[in-house]
Structures are given as structure tokens and as C-alpha cells.
Coordinates of C-alpha atoms and ligand atoms in Angstrom, one line a residue:
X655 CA 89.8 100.3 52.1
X656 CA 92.8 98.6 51.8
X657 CA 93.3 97.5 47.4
X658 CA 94.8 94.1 46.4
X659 CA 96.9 93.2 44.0
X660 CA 96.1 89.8 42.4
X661 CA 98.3 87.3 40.3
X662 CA 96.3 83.8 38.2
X663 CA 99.0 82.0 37.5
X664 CA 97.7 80.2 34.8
X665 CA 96.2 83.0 33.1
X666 CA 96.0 81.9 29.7
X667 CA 93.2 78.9 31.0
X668 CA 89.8 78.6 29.6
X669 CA 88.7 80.0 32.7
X670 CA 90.0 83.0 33.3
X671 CA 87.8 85.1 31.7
X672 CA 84.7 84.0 34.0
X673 CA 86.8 84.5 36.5
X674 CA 88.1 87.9 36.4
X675 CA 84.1 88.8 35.8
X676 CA 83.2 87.6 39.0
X677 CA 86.3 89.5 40.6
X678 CA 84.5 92.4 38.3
X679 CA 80.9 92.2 39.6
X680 CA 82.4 91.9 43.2
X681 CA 85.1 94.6 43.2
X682 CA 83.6 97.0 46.1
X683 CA 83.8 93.9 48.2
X684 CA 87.5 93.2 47.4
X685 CA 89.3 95.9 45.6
X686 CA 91.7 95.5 43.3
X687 CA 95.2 97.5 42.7
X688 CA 96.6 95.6 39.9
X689 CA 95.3 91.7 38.0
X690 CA 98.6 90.3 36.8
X691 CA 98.1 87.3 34.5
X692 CA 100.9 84.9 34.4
X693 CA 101.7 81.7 31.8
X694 CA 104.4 79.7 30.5
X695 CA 102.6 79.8 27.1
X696 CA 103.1 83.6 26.6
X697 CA 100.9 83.7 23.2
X698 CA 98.2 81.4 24.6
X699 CA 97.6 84.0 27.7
X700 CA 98.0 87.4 25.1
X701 CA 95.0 85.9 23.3
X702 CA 92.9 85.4 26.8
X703 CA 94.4 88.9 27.4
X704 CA 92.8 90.8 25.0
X705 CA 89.5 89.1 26.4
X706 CA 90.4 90.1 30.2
X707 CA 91.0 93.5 29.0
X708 CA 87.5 94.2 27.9
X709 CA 85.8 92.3 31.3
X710 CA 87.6 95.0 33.0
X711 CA 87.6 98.5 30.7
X712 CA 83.6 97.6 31.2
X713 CA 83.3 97.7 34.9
X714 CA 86.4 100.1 35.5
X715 CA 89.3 102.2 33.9
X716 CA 91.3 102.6 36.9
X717 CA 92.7 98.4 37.2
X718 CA 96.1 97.9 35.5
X719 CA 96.7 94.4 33.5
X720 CA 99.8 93.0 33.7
X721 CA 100.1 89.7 31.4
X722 CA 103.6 88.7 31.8
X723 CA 105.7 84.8 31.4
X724 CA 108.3 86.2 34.1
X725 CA 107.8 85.2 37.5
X726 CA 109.3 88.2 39.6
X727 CA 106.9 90.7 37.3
X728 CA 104.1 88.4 37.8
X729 CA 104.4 88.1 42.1
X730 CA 106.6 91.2 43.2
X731 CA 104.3 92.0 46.1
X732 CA 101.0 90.4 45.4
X733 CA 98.6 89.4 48.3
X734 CA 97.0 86.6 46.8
X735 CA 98.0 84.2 43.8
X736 CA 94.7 81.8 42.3
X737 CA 96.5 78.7 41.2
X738 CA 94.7 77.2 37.9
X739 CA 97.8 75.8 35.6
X740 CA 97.2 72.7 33.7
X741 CA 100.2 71.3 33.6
X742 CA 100.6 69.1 29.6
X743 CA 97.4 71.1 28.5
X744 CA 94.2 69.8 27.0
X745 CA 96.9 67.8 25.0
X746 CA 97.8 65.3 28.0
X747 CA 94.0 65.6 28.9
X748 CA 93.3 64.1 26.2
X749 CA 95.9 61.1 26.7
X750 CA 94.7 60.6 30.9
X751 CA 91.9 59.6 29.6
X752 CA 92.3 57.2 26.5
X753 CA 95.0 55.3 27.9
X754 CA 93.0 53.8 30.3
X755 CA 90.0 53.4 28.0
X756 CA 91.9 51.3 25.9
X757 CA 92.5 49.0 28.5
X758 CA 88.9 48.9 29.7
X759 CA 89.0 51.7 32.4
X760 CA 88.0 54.8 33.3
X761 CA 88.9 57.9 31.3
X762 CA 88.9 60.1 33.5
X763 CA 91.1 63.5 34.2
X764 CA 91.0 63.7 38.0
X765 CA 90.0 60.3 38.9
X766 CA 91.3 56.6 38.5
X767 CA 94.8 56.3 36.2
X768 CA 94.2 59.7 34.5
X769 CA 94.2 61.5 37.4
X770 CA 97.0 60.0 38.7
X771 CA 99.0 60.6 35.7
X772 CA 98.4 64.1 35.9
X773 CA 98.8 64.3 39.4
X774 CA 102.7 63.0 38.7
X775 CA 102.7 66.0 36.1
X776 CA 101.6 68.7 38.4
X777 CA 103.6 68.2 41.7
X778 CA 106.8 69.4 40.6
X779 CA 105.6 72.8 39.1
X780 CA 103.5 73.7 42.1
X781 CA 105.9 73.4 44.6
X782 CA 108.1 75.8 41.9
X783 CA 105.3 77.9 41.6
X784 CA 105.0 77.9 45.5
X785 CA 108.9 78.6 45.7
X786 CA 108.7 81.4 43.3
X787 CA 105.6 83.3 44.9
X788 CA 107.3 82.9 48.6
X789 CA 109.9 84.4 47.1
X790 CA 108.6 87.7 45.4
X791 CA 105.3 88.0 46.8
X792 CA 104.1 90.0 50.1
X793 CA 103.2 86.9 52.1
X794 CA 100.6 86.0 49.7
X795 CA 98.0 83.2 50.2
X796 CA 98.0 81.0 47.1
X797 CA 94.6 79.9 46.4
X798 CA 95.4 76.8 44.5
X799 CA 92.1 74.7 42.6
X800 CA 94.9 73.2 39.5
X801 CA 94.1 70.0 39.3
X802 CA 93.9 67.1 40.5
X803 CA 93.1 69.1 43.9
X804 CA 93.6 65.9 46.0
X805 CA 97.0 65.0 44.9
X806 CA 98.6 68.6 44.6
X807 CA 97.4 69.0 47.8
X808 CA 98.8 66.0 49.3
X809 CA 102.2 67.1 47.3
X810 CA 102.5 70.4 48.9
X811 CA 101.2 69.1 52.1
X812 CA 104.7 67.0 51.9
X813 CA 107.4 69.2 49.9
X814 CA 106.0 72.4 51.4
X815 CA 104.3 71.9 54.6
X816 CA 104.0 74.9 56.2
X817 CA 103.5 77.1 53.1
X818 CA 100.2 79.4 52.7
X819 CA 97.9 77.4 50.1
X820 CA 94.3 76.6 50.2
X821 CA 93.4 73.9 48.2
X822 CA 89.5 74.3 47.0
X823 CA 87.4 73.0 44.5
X824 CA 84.0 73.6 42.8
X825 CA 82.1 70.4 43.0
X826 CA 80.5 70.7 46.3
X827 CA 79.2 73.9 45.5
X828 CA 78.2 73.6 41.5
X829 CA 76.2 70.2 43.4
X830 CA 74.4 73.1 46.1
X831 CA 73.7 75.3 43.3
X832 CA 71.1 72.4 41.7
X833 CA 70.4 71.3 45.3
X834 CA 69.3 74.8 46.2
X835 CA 67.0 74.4 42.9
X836 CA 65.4 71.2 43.5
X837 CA 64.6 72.6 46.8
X838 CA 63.3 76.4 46.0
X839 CA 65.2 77.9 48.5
X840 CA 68.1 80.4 48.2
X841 CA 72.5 78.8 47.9
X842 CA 72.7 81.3 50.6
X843 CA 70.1 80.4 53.2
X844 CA 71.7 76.6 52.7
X845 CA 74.5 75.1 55.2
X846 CA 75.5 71.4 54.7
X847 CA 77.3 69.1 56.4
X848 CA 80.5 67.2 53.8
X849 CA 83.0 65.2 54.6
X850 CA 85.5 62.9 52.0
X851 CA 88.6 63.7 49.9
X852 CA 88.6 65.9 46.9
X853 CA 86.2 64.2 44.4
X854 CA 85.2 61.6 46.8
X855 CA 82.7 63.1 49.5
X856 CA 79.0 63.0 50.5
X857 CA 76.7 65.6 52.0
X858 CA 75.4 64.3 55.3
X859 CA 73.2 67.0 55.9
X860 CA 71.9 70.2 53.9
X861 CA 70.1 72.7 56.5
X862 CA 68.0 75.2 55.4
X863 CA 66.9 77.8 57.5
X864 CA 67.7 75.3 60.0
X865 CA 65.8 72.1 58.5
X866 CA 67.8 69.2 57.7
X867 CA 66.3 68.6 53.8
X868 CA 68.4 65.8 53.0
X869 CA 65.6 63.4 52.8
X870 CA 63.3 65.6 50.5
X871 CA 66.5 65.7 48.0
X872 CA 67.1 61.8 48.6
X873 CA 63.7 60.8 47.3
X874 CA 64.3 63.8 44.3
X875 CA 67.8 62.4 43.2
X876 CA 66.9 58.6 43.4
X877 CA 64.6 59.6 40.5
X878 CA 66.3 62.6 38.6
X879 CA 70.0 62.6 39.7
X880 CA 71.0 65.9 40.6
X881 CA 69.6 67.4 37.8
X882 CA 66.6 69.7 37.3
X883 CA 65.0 72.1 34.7
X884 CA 67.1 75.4 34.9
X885 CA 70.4 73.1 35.2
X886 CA 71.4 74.1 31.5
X887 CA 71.2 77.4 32.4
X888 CA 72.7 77.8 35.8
X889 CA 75.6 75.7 35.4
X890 CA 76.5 76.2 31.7
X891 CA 80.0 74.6 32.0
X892 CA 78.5 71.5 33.4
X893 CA 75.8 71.4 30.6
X894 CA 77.7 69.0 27.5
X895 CA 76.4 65.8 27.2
X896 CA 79.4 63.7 29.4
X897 CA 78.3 66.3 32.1
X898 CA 74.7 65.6 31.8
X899 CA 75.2 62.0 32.4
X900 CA 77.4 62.6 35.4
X901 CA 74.6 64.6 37.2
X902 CA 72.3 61.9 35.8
X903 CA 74.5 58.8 37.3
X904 CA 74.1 59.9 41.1
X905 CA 70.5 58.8 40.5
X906 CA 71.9 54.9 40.7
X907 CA 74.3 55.6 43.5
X908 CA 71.5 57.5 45.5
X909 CA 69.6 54.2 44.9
X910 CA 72.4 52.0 46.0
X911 CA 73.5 53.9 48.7
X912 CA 70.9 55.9 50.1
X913 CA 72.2 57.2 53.1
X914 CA 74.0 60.3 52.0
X915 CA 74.0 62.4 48.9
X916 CA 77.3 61.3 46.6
X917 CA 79.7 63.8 45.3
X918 CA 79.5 63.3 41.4
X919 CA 82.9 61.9 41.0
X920 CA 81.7 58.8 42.9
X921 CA 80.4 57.3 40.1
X922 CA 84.0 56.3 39.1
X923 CA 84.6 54.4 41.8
X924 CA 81.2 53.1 42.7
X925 CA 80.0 51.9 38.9
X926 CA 83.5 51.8 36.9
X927 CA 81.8 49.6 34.5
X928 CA 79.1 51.1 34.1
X929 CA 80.8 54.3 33.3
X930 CA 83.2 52.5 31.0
X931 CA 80.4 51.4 28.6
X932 CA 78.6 54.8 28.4
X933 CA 82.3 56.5 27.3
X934 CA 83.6 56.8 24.0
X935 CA 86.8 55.8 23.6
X936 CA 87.7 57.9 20.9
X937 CA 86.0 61.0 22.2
X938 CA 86.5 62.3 25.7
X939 CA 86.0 65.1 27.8
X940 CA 89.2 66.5 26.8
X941 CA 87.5 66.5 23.2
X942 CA 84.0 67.8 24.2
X943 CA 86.3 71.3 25.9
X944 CA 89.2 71.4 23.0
X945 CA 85.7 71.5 20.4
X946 CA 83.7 73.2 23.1
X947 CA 84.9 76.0 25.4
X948 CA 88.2 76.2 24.3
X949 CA 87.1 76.7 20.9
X950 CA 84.8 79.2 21.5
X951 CA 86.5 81.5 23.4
X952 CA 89.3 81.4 20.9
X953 CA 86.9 82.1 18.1
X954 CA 85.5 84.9 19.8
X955 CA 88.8 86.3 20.8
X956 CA 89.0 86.2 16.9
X957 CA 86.2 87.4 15.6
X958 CA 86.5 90.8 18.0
X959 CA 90.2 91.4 16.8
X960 CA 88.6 91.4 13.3
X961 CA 85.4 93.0 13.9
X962 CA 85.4 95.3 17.0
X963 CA 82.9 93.3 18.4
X964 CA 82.8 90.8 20.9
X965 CA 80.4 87.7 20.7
X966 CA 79.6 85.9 23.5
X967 CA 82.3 83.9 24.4
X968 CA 82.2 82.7 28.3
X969 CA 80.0 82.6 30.6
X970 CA 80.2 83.3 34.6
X971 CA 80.1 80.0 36.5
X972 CA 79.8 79.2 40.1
X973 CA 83.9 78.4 40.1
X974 CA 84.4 82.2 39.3
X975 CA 82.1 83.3 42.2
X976 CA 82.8 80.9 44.8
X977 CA 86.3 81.4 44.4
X978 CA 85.8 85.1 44.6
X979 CA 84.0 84.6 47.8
X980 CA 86.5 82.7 49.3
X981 CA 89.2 85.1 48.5
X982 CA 87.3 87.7 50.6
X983 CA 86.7 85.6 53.7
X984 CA 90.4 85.1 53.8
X985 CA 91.6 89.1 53.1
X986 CA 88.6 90.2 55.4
X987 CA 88.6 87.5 57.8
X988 CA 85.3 86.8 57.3
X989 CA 84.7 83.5 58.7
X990 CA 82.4 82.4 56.2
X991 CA 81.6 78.7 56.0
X992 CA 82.7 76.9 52.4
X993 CA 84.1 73.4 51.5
X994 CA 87.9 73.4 51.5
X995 CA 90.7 71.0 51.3
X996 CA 92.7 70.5 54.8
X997 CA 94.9 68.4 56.4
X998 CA 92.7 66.1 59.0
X999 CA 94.4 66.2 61.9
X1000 CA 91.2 64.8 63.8
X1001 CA 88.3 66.2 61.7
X1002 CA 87.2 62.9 60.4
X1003 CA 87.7 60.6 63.3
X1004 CA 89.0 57.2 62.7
X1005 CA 91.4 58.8 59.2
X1006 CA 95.2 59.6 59.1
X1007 CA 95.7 63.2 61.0
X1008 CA 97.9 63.5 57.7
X1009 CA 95.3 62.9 55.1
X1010 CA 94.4 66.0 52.8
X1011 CA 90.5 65.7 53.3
X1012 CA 87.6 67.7 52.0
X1013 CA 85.1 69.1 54.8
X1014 CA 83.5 72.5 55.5
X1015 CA 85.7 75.5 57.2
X1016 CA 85.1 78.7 58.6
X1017 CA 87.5 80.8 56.0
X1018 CA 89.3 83.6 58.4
X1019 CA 92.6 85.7 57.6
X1020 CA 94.7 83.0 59.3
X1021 CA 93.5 80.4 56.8
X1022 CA 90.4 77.9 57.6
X1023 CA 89.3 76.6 60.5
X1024 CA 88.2 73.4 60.3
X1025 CA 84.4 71.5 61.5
X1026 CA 85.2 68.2 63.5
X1027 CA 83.6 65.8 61.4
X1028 CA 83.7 63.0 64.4
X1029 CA 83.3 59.1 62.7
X1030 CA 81.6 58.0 59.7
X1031 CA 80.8 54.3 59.3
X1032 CA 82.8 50.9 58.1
X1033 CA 81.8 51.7 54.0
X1034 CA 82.8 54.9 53.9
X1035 CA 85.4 55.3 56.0
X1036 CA 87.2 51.9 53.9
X1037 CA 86.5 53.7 50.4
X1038 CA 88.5 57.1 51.8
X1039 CA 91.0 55.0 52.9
X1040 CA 91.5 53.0 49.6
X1041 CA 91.4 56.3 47.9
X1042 CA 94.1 57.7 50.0
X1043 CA 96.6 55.3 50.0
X1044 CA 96.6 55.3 46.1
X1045 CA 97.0 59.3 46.3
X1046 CA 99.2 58.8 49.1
X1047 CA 101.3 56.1 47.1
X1048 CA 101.4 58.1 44.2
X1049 CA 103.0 61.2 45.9
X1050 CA 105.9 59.3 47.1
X1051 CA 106.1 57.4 44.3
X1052 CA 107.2 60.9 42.8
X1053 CA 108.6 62.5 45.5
X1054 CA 111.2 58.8 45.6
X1055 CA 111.2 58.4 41.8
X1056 CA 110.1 54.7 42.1
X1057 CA 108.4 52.6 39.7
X1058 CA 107.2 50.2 42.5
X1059 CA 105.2 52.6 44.4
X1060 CA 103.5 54.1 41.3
X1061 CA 102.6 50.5 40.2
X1062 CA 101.0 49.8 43.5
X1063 CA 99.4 53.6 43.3
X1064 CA 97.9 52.3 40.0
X1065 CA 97.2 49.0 41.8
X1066 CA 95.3 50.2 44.7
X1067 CA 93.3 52.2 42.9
X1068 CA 89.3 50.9 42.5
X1069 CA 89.1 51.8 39.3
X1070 CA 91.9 49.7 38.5
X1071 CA 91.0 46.0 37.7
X1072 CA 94.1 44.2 38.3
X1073 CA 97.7 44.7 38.5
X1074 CA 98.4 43.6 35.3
X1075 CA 96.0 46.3 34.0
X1076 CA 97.4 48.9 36.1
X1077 CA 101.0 48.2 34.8
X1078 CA 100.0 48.1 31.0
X1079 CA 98.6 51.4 32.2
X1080 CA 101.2 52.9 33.8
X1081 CA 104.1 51.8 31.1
X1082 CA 101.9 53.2 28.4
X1083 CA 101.5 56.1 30.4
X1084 CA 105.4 56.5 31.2
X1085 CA 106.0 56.8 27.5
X1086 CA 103.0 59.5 26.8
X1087 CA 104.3 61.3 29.8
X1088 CA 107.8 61.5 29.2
X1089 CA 108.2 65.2 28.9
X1090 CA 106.6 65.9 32.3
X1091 CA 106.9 62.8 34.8
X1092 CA 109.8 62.6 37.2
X1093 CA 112.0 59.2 36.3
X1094 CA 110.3 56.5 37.8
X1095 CA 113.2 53.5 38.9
X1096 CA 112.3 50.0 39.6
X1097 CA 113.7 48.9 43.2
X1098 CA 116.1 46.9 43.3
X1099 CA 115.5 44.2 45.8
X1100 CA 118.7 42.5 47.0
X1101 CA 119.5 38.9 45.6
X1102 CA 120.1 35.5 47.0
X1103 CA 124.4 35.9 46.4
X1104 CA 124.0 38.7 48.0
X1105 CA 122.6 37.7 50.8
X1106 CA 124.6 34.7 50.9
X1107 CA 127.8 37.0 50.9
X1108 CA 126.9 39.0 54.2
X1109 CA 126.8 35.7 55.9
Ligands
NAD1057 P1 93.7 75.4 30.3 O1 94.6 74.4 29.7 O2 92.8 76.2 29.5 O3 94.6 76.5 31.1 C1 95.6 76.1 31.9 C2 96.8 77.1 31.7 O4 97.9 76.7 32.5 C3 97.4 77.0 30.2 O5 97.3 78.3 29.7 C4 98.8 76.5 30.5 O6 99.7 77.1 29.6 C5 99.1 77.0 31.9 N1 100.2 76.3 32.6 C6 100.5 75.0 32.4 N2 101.6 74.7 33.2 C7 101.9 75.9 33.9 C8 102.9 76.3 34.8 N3 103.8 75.4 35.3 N4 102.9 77.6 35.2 C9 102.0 78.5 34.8 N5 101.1 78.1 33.9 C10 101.0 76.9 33.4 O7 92.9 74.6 31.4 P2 91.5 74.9 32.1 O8 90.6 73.8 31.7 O9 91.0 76.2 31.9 O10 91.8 74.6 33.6 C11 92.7 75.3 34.4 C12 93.0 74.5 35.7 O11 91.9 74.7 36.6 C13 93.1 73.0 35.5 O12 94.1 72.5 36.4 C14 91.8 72.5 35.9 O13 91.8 71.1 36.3 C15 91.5 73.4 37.1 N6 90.1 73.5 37.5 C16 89.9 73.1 38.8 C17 88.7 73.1 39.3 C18 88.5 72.6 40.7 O14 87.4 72.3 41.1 N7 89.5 72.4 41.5 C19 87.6 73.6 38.6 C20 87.8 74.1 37.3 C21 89.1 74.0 36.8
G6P1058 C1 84.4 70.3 38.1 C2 85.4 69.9 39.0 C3 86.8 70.4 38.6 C4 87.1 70.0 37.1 C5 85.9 70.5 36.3 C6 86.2 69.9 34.9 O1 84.0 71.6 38.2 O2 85.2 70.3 40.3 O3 87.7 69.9 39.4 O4 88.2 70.7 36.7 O5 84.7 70.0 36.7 O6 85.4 70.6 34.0 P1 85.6 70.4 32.4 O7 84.5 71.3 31.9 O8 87.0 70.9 32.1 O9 85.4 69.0 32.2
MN1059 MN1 87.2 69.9 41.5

């Protein structure tokens, strides 16, 4: 069987090591020639390294590590690159979501003003990233899940249409992990019906064995959320207290909208307010990981450079395995069904055939083939569109440098409660971002003398 050789660019993330232990557990299903691991914070990624190291030497001594800040080292013939670079670190985390808090809205790192914000971080160096992999790689497909999903995705889809990315993320499938335990019945034996944008969708159907149990899990999740016994232990990563409350919130958006099942991330949009009073200003997310994970695994790293032994410092999450199975449906063209960010081009009827949507795919060697979605109603089919223009907005607003279409990004956004809120926002958000955003330039709209000239 043919071996692959694998780059994460991005290696020094939190994430790594639960990654390369679900490559690990699955390695007779997609053999592995050489893991590179590749950073712009060299020391950062030797730390994860030493981590890595010991996830492989206990499954196999016969799988080089390369850990590398060049670019030609780390893709010189690779067959597939997983994208995961967080572009301003836990750092500028940490600022997408107090910004916005201060003025009343949403902290949030993928959704409303924070995501946007990083979004105008993150184009620029994927498209580079893109550039340098086409360059030195062996054709490889990019796997790219570095947030936010939606907006990277609608980046390349513009500044690098027709190169080999596949834009994926987590959600759906950390939600059919809990769905598959509220409903006693295996992930695998599940097949659900999706459609939305990244961190805006909602199951329409979830089959098992061929029975639609969407109702069973409506009743279940207007009472509990999405949320049941074993959660803390089968989705550990999705266990600290602001993740608990997420899970918790689809219980009053399953109440108000009972039709379909809500991708978590709805809340945001749906109850801004209501998520507004239940975060703390002074401590976010970003906070909960830079104590939390990030801390941990640092510590452990630590503590086994010291001691020769190695606490338990990560754990293995459904993004390390569902990313894994993904990568093997694409080298073995196995046509396996997942959730994956595509470009429309008809699947949801009624939405731009240019809009970067989220729906399922059969997953072959050629890259996914999408499921034709057909139409959804007024409701939802006028929040995707909402949503979309303000991703839509913001990616020309950075591909144009302008000022004006990133304040009407902001604008459009329903998180956002005014325009006046969206531009304290954005300016505050100009100067934390200076390092990393693109110059943004008012327009500069032609004046009455010079109109009166011409004529
Ligand atoms: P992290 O900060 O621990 O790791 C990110 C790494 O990216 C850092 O080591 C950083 O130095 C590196 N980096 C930044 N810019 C880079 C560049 N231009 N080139 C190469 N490396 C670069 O972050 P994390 O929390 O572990 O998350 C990693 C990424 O995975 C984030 O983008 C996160 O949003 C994403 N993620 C996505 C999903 C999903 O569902 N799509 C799920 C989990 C994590
Ligand atoms: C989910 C989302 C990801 C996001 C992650 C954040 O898995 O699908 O897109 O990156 O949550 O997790 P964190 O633990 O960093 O808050
Ligand atoms: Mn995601």
C-alpha cells in the first residue's frame, strides 16, 4: 500500500497532539511515510514536538518527524497538508472577543465582530500558505479547518479558485457524537441531512438505520440542549463551563424554532442578548483555553522534560478522528458521506451558486461531491443570506483594502446592533489589529466641485 507523507502546518497548535494520535490509532488505514510539522513560531512547535514524538515512538519506530519553520522542508513532495494556523494566537483571541463585549456584543472568535476580525487576519497567510504548498508539494490536497472556516473559505474561494482545499469543520459532527448518545445508537449507523454556512446550519434529518429520529431528539433537546450524561467524557474539549452553556443554549432555540435541530453557533445570532449577559467580560474563551488546554499541555511537556514521565496532557477528540477519516476518503476515494464546506453552485436552491456553504458530501479522490439540498424556507434561507453578505462584504473589504465595505461587513452583521456600534467596533479593532489587517482606506466619494467641473 501506497505510504503518505503528511505536513500540519500549524504544528505547534494545541491540537496537534490529539491529532497525530488519531493518525496513530488509524495508521494501517492510511500509512504514513514521513509527519512534518511546520510553524512560524519555531520554539512554540519544538515544545509540541517533543509531545508528537512520544504519540508516535508508542505506536511505531519506523515514522520520521520533521518539525521545521521553512516552507520548502516542510512541503517538498507532501500528498496532503491539514491547515490549523491561528493566525495573532490565543493573544488576538483574546482581543476578538473583548472588543465587542465592551460595546455590548458578542465575544465571540468565529462569530459576529470577532470573527470577522480574525477572518481579515487569516486571508492573507492562507492564500501564502496555499502559494507555498502548490509550489513544493506533489499536488497535495490541503485540508484546511484554520479558522474562521466560513471566511477562509470564501477567501480562497476568490484569491485561489481553483486550488485543492477542503474546507471542514468539527461542529456538525462533535453535535452527532451527543446526538448518537441521546439516541443509543452507534455515530456510524447515523446519516443526517445539513444544510447552512459554517457555524450557521441545522440538521433537517438524522436517519438511523433508515428512521428519520429528528423528532425523538426535538422533544430531548427542547428539555436538555444537546447535552447528556457521558458528554463530559466524550467530548472533553467541549466540556469547560462556556462550552456547557452553549450545548445548554440550543435548548431555547429548539424551543423557539422547532423545526430543525440548530448548529450551536446559532445562538449568536438567534439570542445575542441573551448570550451577552451570560459572558464575562473580563474572562473569555480565549482565557478558559490560555488557563486550560494550553496550559496543560505546556505543563505536561514540562514536567516529562524534567521527570521522564509523561502526565496526561491531551486527550483525543472527535476533530482528530473525523479529520483522519476524511483524509482517507480523499487518498482512497472512498466516497464516504461527512459535512464539508463547498461552493453551492445549486445545492441549496434559492442561495448564490458562489456562496461557500456547509452540506454533506460524498468525500472521493477528486474532492467532494456534493448532496442537492433543493429549497429551504423564507427564515432560513433570509438568515444565510444576511450571514453571507457580511462574510462576503468582509472578504472584499480585504481583498479592496476599503474601510467602507468592512464597516458595512460589521454593519450587516446580526450580532451587530447598529452602525454606530459596529464602527466603534471596527476602529477599536483597526488599532488592536494593526500588525496583521491589510490597510483599510475610506472611499473617497467625488465632491460637488467636482462634479460641477465635468460639466
Ligand atoms: P494554537 O494557537 O494553539 O495553534 C495555532 C498555531 O498556528 C500556533 O502555533 C501559531 O504559531 C501557528 N500559526 C499562526 N500563523 C501561522 C502561519 N501563518 N503559518 C503557520 N503557522 C501559523 O491554536 P488552536 O486553538 O490549537 O487552533 C488551531 C487552529 O485550528 C485555529 O485556527 C482554530 O480556530 C482551528 N480549529 C478549527 C476547528 C474547526 O472546526 N474548523 C476546530 C478546532 C480548531
Ligand atoms: C468547535 C468549532 C471550532 C472551534 C472550536 C473552538 O470545535 O467547530 O471551529 O475552533 O470549537 O474550541 P475552543 O476549545 O478553542 O474554544
Ligand atoms: Mn468549526
Amino acid at each position: 500500500m501506497k505510504k503518505f507523507k503528511l505536513a500540519i502546518a500549524g504544528g505547534g497548535s494545541t491540537f496537534t497532539p490529539g491529532i497525530v494520535k488519531s493518525l496513530m490509532v488509524k495508521l494501517k488505514d492510511f500509512p504514513l511515510e514521513e509527519i512534518r510539522l511546520y510553524d512560524l513560531d519555531g520554539e512554540r512547535q519544538e515544545k509540541i514536538a517533543v509531545i508528537i514524538k512520544k504519540v508516535i515512538a508508542d505506536y511505531t519506530d519506523e515514522l520520521p518527524l520533521i518539525v521545521t519553520t521553512n516552507p520548502e522542508i516542510a512541503f517538498r513532495d507532501v500528498d496532503f497538508v491539514f491547515a490549523q494556523m491561528r493566525v495573532g494566537k490565543y493573544k488576538m483571541r483574546e482581543s476578538d472577543e473583548k472588543i465587542p463585549l465592551k460595546y455590548g456584543v458578542v465575544g465571540q472568535e468565529t462569530c459576529g465582530p470577532g470573527g470577522l476580525a480574525y477572518g481579515l487576519r487569516t486571508i492573507f497567510p492562507m492564500v501564502e500558505l496555499i502559494d507555498l504548498v502548490e509550489k513544493y508539494s506533489n499536488n497535495a490536497w490541503i485540508i484546511n479547518y484554520s479558522n474562521p472556516a466560513a471566511i477562509v473559505a470564501e477567501g480562497v474561494r476568490r484569491l485561489r479558485p481553483n486550488s485543492k482545499v477542503l474546507n471542514i469543520c468539527d461542529m456538525p459532527v462533535a453535535i452527532m457524537r451527543n446526538m448518537s448518545e441521546i439516541l443509543g445508537c452507534k455515530q456510524e449507523d447515523m446519516t443526517v441531512n445539513y444544510f447552512g454556512l459554517n457555524h450557521f446550519g441545522w440538521f433537517t434529518n438524522v436517519f438511523v438505520n433508515g428512521e428519520d429520529r429528528l423528532p425523538e431528539l426535538r422533544e430531548y433537546i427542547q428539555q436538555n440542549g444537546i447535552l447528556h450524561e457521558k458528554h463530559m467524557e466524550v467530548d472533553i474539549q467541549h466540556s469547560e463551563p462556556s462550552w456547557i452553556k452553549t450545548y445548554t443554549n440550543a435548548k431555547p432555540v429548539m424551543e423557539l424554532f422547532p423545526e430543525y435541530i440548530p448548529n450551536t453557533y446559532l445562538q449568536y445570532y438567534l439570542l445575542p442578548d441573551y448570550i451577552v449577559e451570560q459572558q464575562n467580560k473580563e474572562y473569555t474563551r480565549a482565557n478558559e483555553v490560555i488557563d486550560g488546554r494550553e496550559k496543560k499541555l505546556f505543563d505536561s511537556i514540562n514536567e516529562y522534560l524534567q521527570t521522564g514521565v509523561m502526565p496526561e496532557a491531551f486527550h483525543v477528540g472527535v476533530h482528530g478522528s473525523f479529520i483522519v477519516d476524511l483524509v482517507i476518503s480523499l487518498a482512497f476515494d472512498k466516497r464516504e458521506r461527512y459535512l464539508v464546506i463547498v461552493e453551492n453552485n445549486g445545492a441549496i436552491a434559492g442561495l448564490p451558486d458562489d456562496a461557500m456553504v456547509e452540506v454533506p458530501a460524498y468525500i472521493t479522490s477528486q474532492g467532494p461531491e456534493p448532496v442537492r439540498i433543493g429549497n429551504v424556507s423564507l427564515f432560513y434561507k433570509a438568515l444565510m443570506e444576511q450571514q453571507l453578505a457580511s462574510e462576503k462584504l468582509l472578504v472584499e473589504a480585504a481583498v479592496e483594502g476599503s474601510y467602507d465595505k468592512a464597516l458595512q461587513a460589521f454593519t450587516i452583521n446580526k450580532t451587530v446592533p447598529s452602525a454606530f456600534v459596529a464602527k466603534k467596533i471596527l476602529d477599536d479593532m483597526i488599532e488592536a489589529n494593526e500588525e496583521y489587517w491589510p490597510e483599510l482606506k475610506k472611499q473617497v466619494y467625488p465632491s460637488i466641485k467636482s462634479v460641477q467641473k465635468v460639466r
